[in-house]
Short mmCIF file of C-alpha atoms and ligand atoms in Angstrom, two decimals:
data_model
loop_
_atom_site.label_atom_id
_atom_site.label_comp_id
_atom_site.label_asym_id
_atom_site.label_seq_id
_atom_site.Cartn_x
_atom_site.Cartn_y
_atom_site.Cartn_z
CA MET R 1 72.19 179.53 53.01
CA HIS R 2 70.04 176.69 54.32
CA GLU R 3 68.97 178.33 57.54
CA PHE R 4 65.52 179.32 56.29
CA SER R 5 64.21 175.75 56.09
CA ILE R 6 66.00 174.86 59.32
CA THR R 7 64.29 177.77 61.01
CA GLN R 8 60.90 176.52 59.86
CA ASN R 9 61.70 173.10 61.35
CA LEU R 10 62.73 174.78 64.56
CA LEU R 11 59.45 176.68 64.75
CA GLU R 12 57.47 173.49 64.17
CA ILE R 13 59.25 171.75 67.05
CA ALA R 14 58.90 174.71 69.41
CA LEU R 15 55.19 175.21 68.68
CA ARG R 16 54.45 171.52 69.12
CA HIS R 17 55.99 171.49 72.58
CA ALA R 18 54.43 174.82 73.58
CA GLU R 19 50.96 173.67 72.60
CA LYS R 20 51.41 170.40 74.47
CA ALA R 21 52.32 172.42 77.56
CA GLY R 22 49.26 174.63 77.09
CA ALA R 23 51.41 177.74 76.75
CA HIS R 24 50.17 181.10 75.46
CA HIS R 25 53.50 182.48 74.52
CA ILE R 26 57.07 181.30 73.89
CA THR R 27 59.58 183.76 75.31
CA ARG R 28 62.86 182.00 74.70
CA LEU R 29 64.42 179.02 72.89
CA ASN R 30 67.57 177.41 74.21
CA LEU R 31 69.58 175.91 71.37
CA VAL R 32 72.79 173.95 71.16
CA VAL R 33 74.79 174.56 67.96
CA GLY R 34 77.91 172.61 67.16
CA GLU R 35 80.80 174.19 65.30
CA LEU R 36 80.71 171.34 62.74
CA SER R 37 76.94 171.33 62.28
CA SER R 38 76.80 173.58 59.19
CA VAL R 39 74.42 175.94 61.03
CA ILE R 40 75.23 179.64 61.25
CA ASP R 41 73.40 181.05 64.23
CA GLU R 42 73.29 184.64 62.90
CA SER R 43 71.35 183.39 59.88
CA VAL R 44 68.94 181.41 62.03
CA GLN R 45 68.36 184.57 64.08
CA PHE R 46 67.74 186.58 60.92
CA TYR R 47 65.05 184.21 59.63
CA TRP R 48 63.58 183.55 63.04
CA ASP R 49 62.04 186.98 63.36
CA ILE R 50 60.28 186.48 60.01
CA VAL R 51 59.20 182.88 60.54
CA ALA R 52 57.92 183.37 64.10
CA ARG R 53 55.70 186.33 63.23
CA ASP R 54 52.00 185.78 64.06
CA THR R 55 52.74 182.62 66.03
CA LEU R 56 53.06 181.80 69.75
CA ALA R 57 56.78 182.39 69.29
CA GLU R 58 56.54 185.96 67.98
CA GLY R 59 59.13 188.16 69.66
CA SER R 60 60.88 185.22 71.33
CA GLU R 61 64.58 185.26 71.98
CA LEU R 62 67.00 182.65 70.60
CA CYS R 63 69.82 181.66 72.94
CA PHE R 64 72.65 179.72 71.37
CA GLU R 65 75.04 177.56 73.30
CA ARG R 66 77.96 177.00 70.94
CA VAL R 67 79.80 173.69 71.14
CA PRO R 68 83.30 173.41 69.68
CA GLY R 69 84.23 170.43 67.53
CA SER R 70 85.85 167.69 69.60
CA LEU R 71 87.12 164.15 69.12
CA ARG R 72 87.23 161.15 71.42
CA CYS R 73 90.13 158.73 71.29
CA LEU R 74 88.92 155.14 70.98
CA GLY R 75 92.11 153.99 72.70
CA CYS R 76 91.89 155.87 75.99
CA SER R 77 88.62 157.90 75.78
CA ASN R 78 90.51 161.19 75.99
CA VAL R 79 88.49 164.05 74.48
CA PHE R 80 90.48 166.66 72.53
CA SER R 81 89.88 169.42 70.01
CA LEU R 82 90.29 169.35 66.26
CA ASN R 83 93.51 170.88 65.00
CA GLY R 84 92.89 170.34 61.26
CA ARG R 85 96.22 168.48 60.84
CA ASP R 86 96.10 165.09 62.51
CA TYR R 87 93.99 162.75 64.62
CA ALA R 88 96.66 161.33 66.88
CA CYS R 89 95.49 161.38 70.49
CA PRO R 90 97.63 163.86 72.48
CA ALA R 91 97.39 161.56 75.51
CA CYS R 92 98.19 158.11 74.10
CA GLY R 93 99.10 158.59 70.43
CA GLU R 94 96.37 156.27 69.17
CA ASN R 95 94.92 157.12 65.75
CA GLN R 96 91.25 156.08 66.05
CA VAL R 97 88.70 158.75 66.84
CA VAL R 98 85.01 159.53 66.81
CA VAL R 99 83.47 162.98 66.71
CA ALA R 100 82.53 163.58 70.34
CA GLY R 101 80.81 166.93 69.92
CA GLY R 102 80.24 169.81 67.61
CA ASP R 103 77.93 168.10 65.10
CA GLU R 104 74.69 168.82 66.96
CA PHE R 105 71.93 171.30 66.34
CA ARG R 106 69.38 170.70 69.05
CA LEU R 107 66.52 172.52 70.67
CA GLU R 108 67.17 171.84 74.36
CA SER R 109 64.23 173.63 75.90
CA ILE R 110 61.79 176.48 75.50
CA GLU R 111 60.60 179.02 78.03
CA VAL R 112 56.90 179.67 77.94
CA GLU R 113 54.22 181.54 79.79
CA MET O 1 58.12 177.98 82.87
CA ARG O 2 60.79 175.93 81.15
CA VAL O 3 59.72 173.04 78.90
CA SER O 4 62.35 170.45 78.03
CA VAL O 5 62.45 169.59 74.31
CA LEU O 6 65.71 167.79 73.42
CA GLU O 7 64.97 167.39 69.72
CA GLU O 8 67.47 167.53 66.87
CA VAL O 9 66.32 170.20 64.45
CA PHE O 10 67.42 168.07 61.48
CA SER O 11 65.01 165.28 62.42
CA ALA O 12 62.32 166.59 60.04
CA ASN O 13 64.73 166.11 57.15
CA ASP O 14 65.76 162.68 58.46
CA GLN O 15 62.13 161.54 58.44
CA LEU O 16 61.62 162.68 54.87
CA ALA O 17 64.84 160.90 53.93
CA GLU O 18 63.42 157.68 55.36
CA SER O 19 60.30 158.05 53.28
CA ASN O 20 62.44 158.58 50.17
CA ARG O 21 64.28 155.38 51.04
CA ARG O 22 61.01 153.44 51.34
CA ARG O 23 59.94 154.72 47.94
CA LEU O 24 63.18 153.56 46.36
CA ASP O 25 62.98 150.20 48.12
CA GLU O 26 59.42 149.60 46.98
CA ALA O 27 60.40 150.33 43.38
CA GLY O 28 63.61 148.30 43.65
CA VAL O 29 65.87 151.25 42.92
CA PHE O 30 69.38 151.48 44.39
CA GLY O 31 70.26 155.11 45.27
CA VAL O 32 73.74 156.61 45.46
CA ASN O 33 74.46 160.10 46.82
CA LEU O 34 77.67 161.61 45.40
CA MET O 35 79.23 164.39 47.43
CA ALA O 36 82.41 166.42 46.86
CA SER O 37 83.91 169.88 46.61
CA PRO O 38 83.10 171.83 43.44
CA GLY O 39 85.22 170.52 40.58
CA ALA O 40 86.35 167.30 42.28
CA GLY O 41 84.81 165.23 39.49
CA LYS O 42 81.23 164.34 40.46
CA THR O 43 79.82 164.77 36.97
CA SER O 44 82.85 163.07 35.44
CA LEU O 45 82.41 160.05 37.73
CA ILE O 46 78.71 159.86 36.87
CA THR O 47 79.35 159.80 33.14
CA ARG O 48 82.19 157.29 33.62
CA THR O 49 79.84 155.09 35.69
CA ILE O 50 76.94 155.35 33.30
CA GLU O 51 78.93 154.69 30.14
CA PRO O 52 79.61 150.95 30.61
CA LEU O 53 76.21 150.31 32.23
CA ARG O 54 74.00 151.62 29.46
CA GLY O 55 71.84 148.86 28.13
CA GLU O 56 72.71 146.69 31.13
CA VAL O 57 71.08 148.72 33.91
CA ARG O 58 68.27 151.26 33.80
CA ILE O 59 69.78 154.38 35.28
CA ALA O 60 68.61 157.89 36.13
CA ALA O 61 70.44 160.84 37.59
CA VAL O 62 69.43 163.76 39.77
CA ASP O 63 71.67 166.76 39.48
CA GLY O 64 71.83 169.49 42.09
CA ASP O 65 75.28 170.91 41.48
CA ILE O 66 75.18 174.65 41.05
CA ALA O 67 78.77 175.05 39.93
CA THR O 68 78.18 174.04 36.34
CA THR O 69 74.68 174.36 34.94
CA LEU O 70 75.62 172.09 32.07
CA ASP O 71 76.10 169.03 34.28
CA ALA O 72 72.61 167.68 33.66
CA ASP O 73 73.17 167.99 29.90
CA ARG O 74 76.49 166.15 30.16
CA ILE O 75 74.71 163.27 31.87
CA ALA O 76 71.60 163.36 29.69
CA ALA O 77 73.87 163.10 26.63
CA PHE O 78 74.34 159.45 27.64
CA GLY O 79 70.64 158.83 27.11
CA VAL O 80 69.90 158.66 30.83
CA PRO O 81 66.83 160.41 32.27
CA THR O 82 68.17 163.34 34.29
CA VAL O 83 66.31 165.61 36.68
CA GLN O 84 67.99 168.94 37.29
CA ILE O 85 67.13 170.31 40.72
CA ASN O 86 67.07 174.07 40.80
CA THR O 87 68.52 174.62 44.24
CA GLY O 88 68.19 178.38 43.96
CA GLY O 89 71.74 178.82 45.18
CA ALA O 90 71.37 176.42 48.11
CA CYS O 91 74.48 174.78 49.51
CA HIS O 92 73.17 171.20 49.60
CA LEU O 93 70.31 169.00 48.49
CA ASP O 94 67.78 168.08 51.14
CA ALA O 95 65.29 165.25 51.40
CA ALA O 96 62.38 167.44 50.29
CA MET O 97 64.15 168.43 47.07
CA LEU O 98 64.88 164.80 46.42
CA GLN O 99 61.28 163.84 47.08
CA ARG O 100 60.16 166.25 44.36
CA ALA O 101 62.82 164.92 41.99
CA LEU O 102 61.69 161.31 42.60
CA SER O 103 58.18 162.28 41.52
CA LYS O 104 59.54 163.25 38.11
CA LEU O 105 61.07 159.82 37.51
CA ASP O 106 59.48 156.56 36.53
CA LEU O 107 60.94 154.66 39.48
CA ASN O 108 59.37 151.33 38.57
CA HIS O 109 61.44 151.24 35.42
CA LEU O 110 64.73 152.06 37.11
CA ALA O 111 67.41 150.04 38.86
CA LEU O 112 69.98 152.70 39.73
CA LEU O 113 69.66 156.35 40.74
CA ILE O 114 72.74 158.53 41.02
CA VAL O 115 72.46 161.87 42.78
CA GLU O 116 75.02 164.61 42.24
CA ASN O 117 74.87 166.71 45.38
CA VAL O 118 75.88 170.37 45.53
CA GLY O 119 79.66 170.90 45.64
CA ASN O 120 80.29 171.44 49.35
CA LEU O 121 82.01 169.42 52.10
CA VAL O 122 79.96 170.71 55.03
CA CYS O 123 76.22 171.06 54.43
CA PRO O 124 75.46 167.86 52.45
CA ALA O 125 76.81 165.85 55.40
CA ALA O 126 74.01 167.19 57.61
CA PHE O 127 71.14 166.53 55.19
CA LYS O 128 70.35 162.88 54.58
CA LEU O 129 68.58 162.15 51.31
CA GLY O 130 67.54 158.54 51.84
CA MET O 131 69.96 157.00 49.35
CA HIS O 132 71.42 153.54 49.98
CA ARG O 133 75.04 154.63 49.77
CA SER O 134 76.89 157.91 50.23
CA VAL O 135 80.06 158.35 48.24
CA LEU O 136 82.62 161.11 48.70
CA ILE O 137 84.91 162.18 45.89
CA ALA O 138 88.12 163.85 46.97
CA SER O 139 90.58 165.00 44.35
CA VAL O 140 94.33 165.47 44.39
CA PRO O 141 94.39 169.27 43.75
CA GLU O 142 92.25 169.87 46.86
CA GLY O 143 95.12 168.78 49.09
CA ASP O 144 95.71 165.88 51.45
CA ASP O 145 94.45 167.56 54.62
CA LYS O 146 90.71 167.45 53.90
CA PRO O 147 89.96 164.40 56.09
CA TYR O 148 91.36 166.42 59.00
CA LYS O 149 89.30 169.52 58.18
CA TYR O 150 85.91 167.92 57.42
CA PRO O 151 85.51 165.04 59.87
CA VAL O 152 81.71 165.00 59.73
CA MET O 153 81.76 164.44 55.98
CA TYR O 154 84.54 161.85 56.02
CA ARG O 155 83.10 159.79 58.88
CA GLY O 156 79.65 159.45 57.29
CA VAL O 157 80.32 157.98 53.84
CA ASN O 158 80.33 154.39 52.54
CA ALA O 159 83.03 154.82 49.93
CA LEU O 160 85.73 157.32 49.06
CA VAL O 161 87.06 158.05 45.59
CA LEU O 162 90.36 159.89 45.29
CA ASN O 163 90.11 161.39 41.82
CA LYS O 164 92.67 163.05 39.51
CA MET O 165 95.43 160.58 40.36
CA ASP O 166 96.87 161.41 36.92
CA VAL O 167 98.13 164.75 38.28
CA LEU O 168 99.56 163.38 41.55
CA ALA O 169 103.16 164.16 40.58
CA ALA O 170 102.35 167.86 40.20
CA PHE O 171 101.01 168.24 43.78
CA ASP O 172 102.42 167.78 47.28
CA PHE O 173 99.75 165.23 48.03
CA ASP O 174 100.78 162.56 50.53
CA VAL O 175 98.41 159.64 49.91
CA GLN O 176 99.54 157.87 53.12
CA TYR O 177 98.83 160.95 55.23
CA PHE O 178 95.44 161.39 53.54
CA ARG O 179 94.48 157.78 54.21
CA ARG O 180 95.62 157.90 57.82
CA GLY O 181 93.08 160.66 58.42
CA VAL O 182 90.37 158.69 56.67
CA GLU O 183 91.15 155.50 58.58
CA ALA O 184 91.16 157.34 61.93
CA LEU O 185 87.54 158.37 61.36
CA ASN O 186 86.13 155.65 59.15
CA PRO O 187 88.20 152.48 59.47
CA GLY O 188 87.97 150.05 56.57
CA LEU O 189 86.26 152.57 54.29
CA ALA O 190 86.20 151.39 50.67
CA PHE O 191 88.85 153.51 48.93
CA PHE O 192 89.24 154.03 45.19
CA PRO O 193 92.19 156.00 43.84
CA MET O 194 91.11 156.95 40.35
CA SER O 195 91.44 159.12 37.33
CA CYS O 196 88.25 159.94 35.50
CA LYS O 197 90.46 161.35 32.81
CA THR O 198 92.54 158.25 32.04
CA GLY O 199 90.11 155.67 33.39
CA GLU O 200 92.71 154.31 35.84
CA GLY O 201 91.04 152.69 38.87
CA LEU O 202 87.55 152.76 37.36
CA ASP O 203 87.21 148.98 37.13
CA LEU O 204 87.45 148.55 40.93
CA TRP O 205 84.88 151.28 41.50
CA LEU O 206 82.47 149.74 39.01
CA ALA O 207 82.89 146.33 40.62
CA TRP O 208 82.18 147.82 44.05
CA ARG O 209 79.08 149.60 42.78
CA ARG O 210 77.80 146.40 41.24
CA ALA O 211 78.43 144.37 44.41
CA GLU O 212 76.81 146.99 46.65
CA ARG O 213 73.68 147.09 44.53
CA LYS O 214 73.36 143.32 44.95
CA ARG O 215 73.77 143.71 48.71
CA GLY O 216 71.07 146.40 48.75
CA GLY O 217 70.07 148.26 51.97
CA THR O 218 72.64 149.19 54.58
N1 LIG B 301 93.23 165.81 35.29
C1 LIG B 301 92.01 165.39 35.62
N2 LIG B 301 90.96 166.19 35.47
C2 LIG B 301 89.73 165.73 35.83
C3 LIG B 301 89.55 164.41 36.31
N3 LIG B 301 88.24 164.24 36.60
C4 LIG B 301 87.63 165.40 36.28
N4 LIG B 301 88.53 166.30 35.80
C5 LIG B 301 88.27 167.67 35.34
O1 LIG B 301 87.90 168.46 36.47
C6 LIG B 301 86.92 169.42 36.10
C7 LIG B 301 85.69 169.31 37.00
O2 LIG B 301 85.08 168.04 36.79
P1 LIG B 301 83.53 167.81 37.05
O3 LIG B 301 83.25 166.39 36.80
O4 LIG B 301 82.71 168.82 36.33
O5 LIG B 301 83.46 168.12 38.63
P2 LIG B 301 82.19 168.40 39.59
O6 LIG B 301 82.10 169.88 39.77
O7 LIG B 301 82.54 167.74 40.88
O8 LIG B 301 80.99 167.81 38.94
C8 LIG B 301 86.62 169.18 34.64
O9 LIG B 301 87.37 170.09 33.88
C9 LIG B 301 87.08 167.75 34.42
O10 LIG B 301 87.48 167.52 33.09
C10 LIG B 301 90.70 163.58 36.45
O11 LIG B 301 90.66 162.42 36.88
N5 LIG B 301 91.92 164.12 36.08
MG1 LIG B 302 79.17 168.66 38.47
ZN1 LIG B 303 94.12 158.20 73.59
#
């Protein structure tokens, strides 16, 4: 539901970097979307075609790299995936974790000409 | 040609949230963002919090919950200025919505602002509002596995209320298991088992809220 405003933010970031690079046209955006980020890439795609119209980014392609949710054990630094049931580290049994990945929604780079 | 960007798309919202925070700080208002699933007891906790503070503290509420349109009326019935945000079906409040809501309040005459976010455990975690504290309300009927399913929400809050303790006996809710998940992500998190129905546990929550307002910023 909230992808429309996110897509506008995305356009603002992409245009700012394209203009700085003196580009005439943005052909592609490379995005990283975490599984836990609350962003649904299909919805971003849907709004993108509307939002990018009549801008340097018109007709550009969105490429999503999806990152699964993962945790890092604070005991032994082992990185493991969420199972929805417990946070015990499968390597050392420790029960202290941080989210290591999956919460990001980042524009990595744009391709311009 | 490839141009490196490396920007978080949520940063625009984060910046607006910071400007909301500055506005509150300048006016001396302490802001609390309440998040929870629909029906966990956000509105109930707000009315329970407001009740003993009326006359003592100048309070206002911002209500964005879409589940029950009567929430703002329930809060306003306590004589507290309440701004209802029409989210148009959105799944969270964002900093821009809050900015508009702040403009409708006389901040210089307030000490406490309570925001009822939209009932959702995913999206509100991604959209900062600029409040001083974020509080999550879990409730017994939702089940004890939620800290394991919504780590981004549970890791990011400053206090956790476990509401509806009055019905604990009717559910297979293992409080130890629930807390283990919370502690794994957010060690030392202030934890308040409570019943908004019976009032059990409210005194500790009210004391915390009072102490945190004295401490101010994060
Ligand atoms: N048994 C019980 N019911 C509660 C408690 N707190 C709230 N409720 C009920 O749960 C329902 C949803 O509460 P509400 O405050 O509207 O939740 P919100 O959607 O998060 O704002 C209402 O019917 C409340 O009366 C509680 O501590 N115990
Ligand atoms: Mg409500
Ligand atoms: Zn480990």
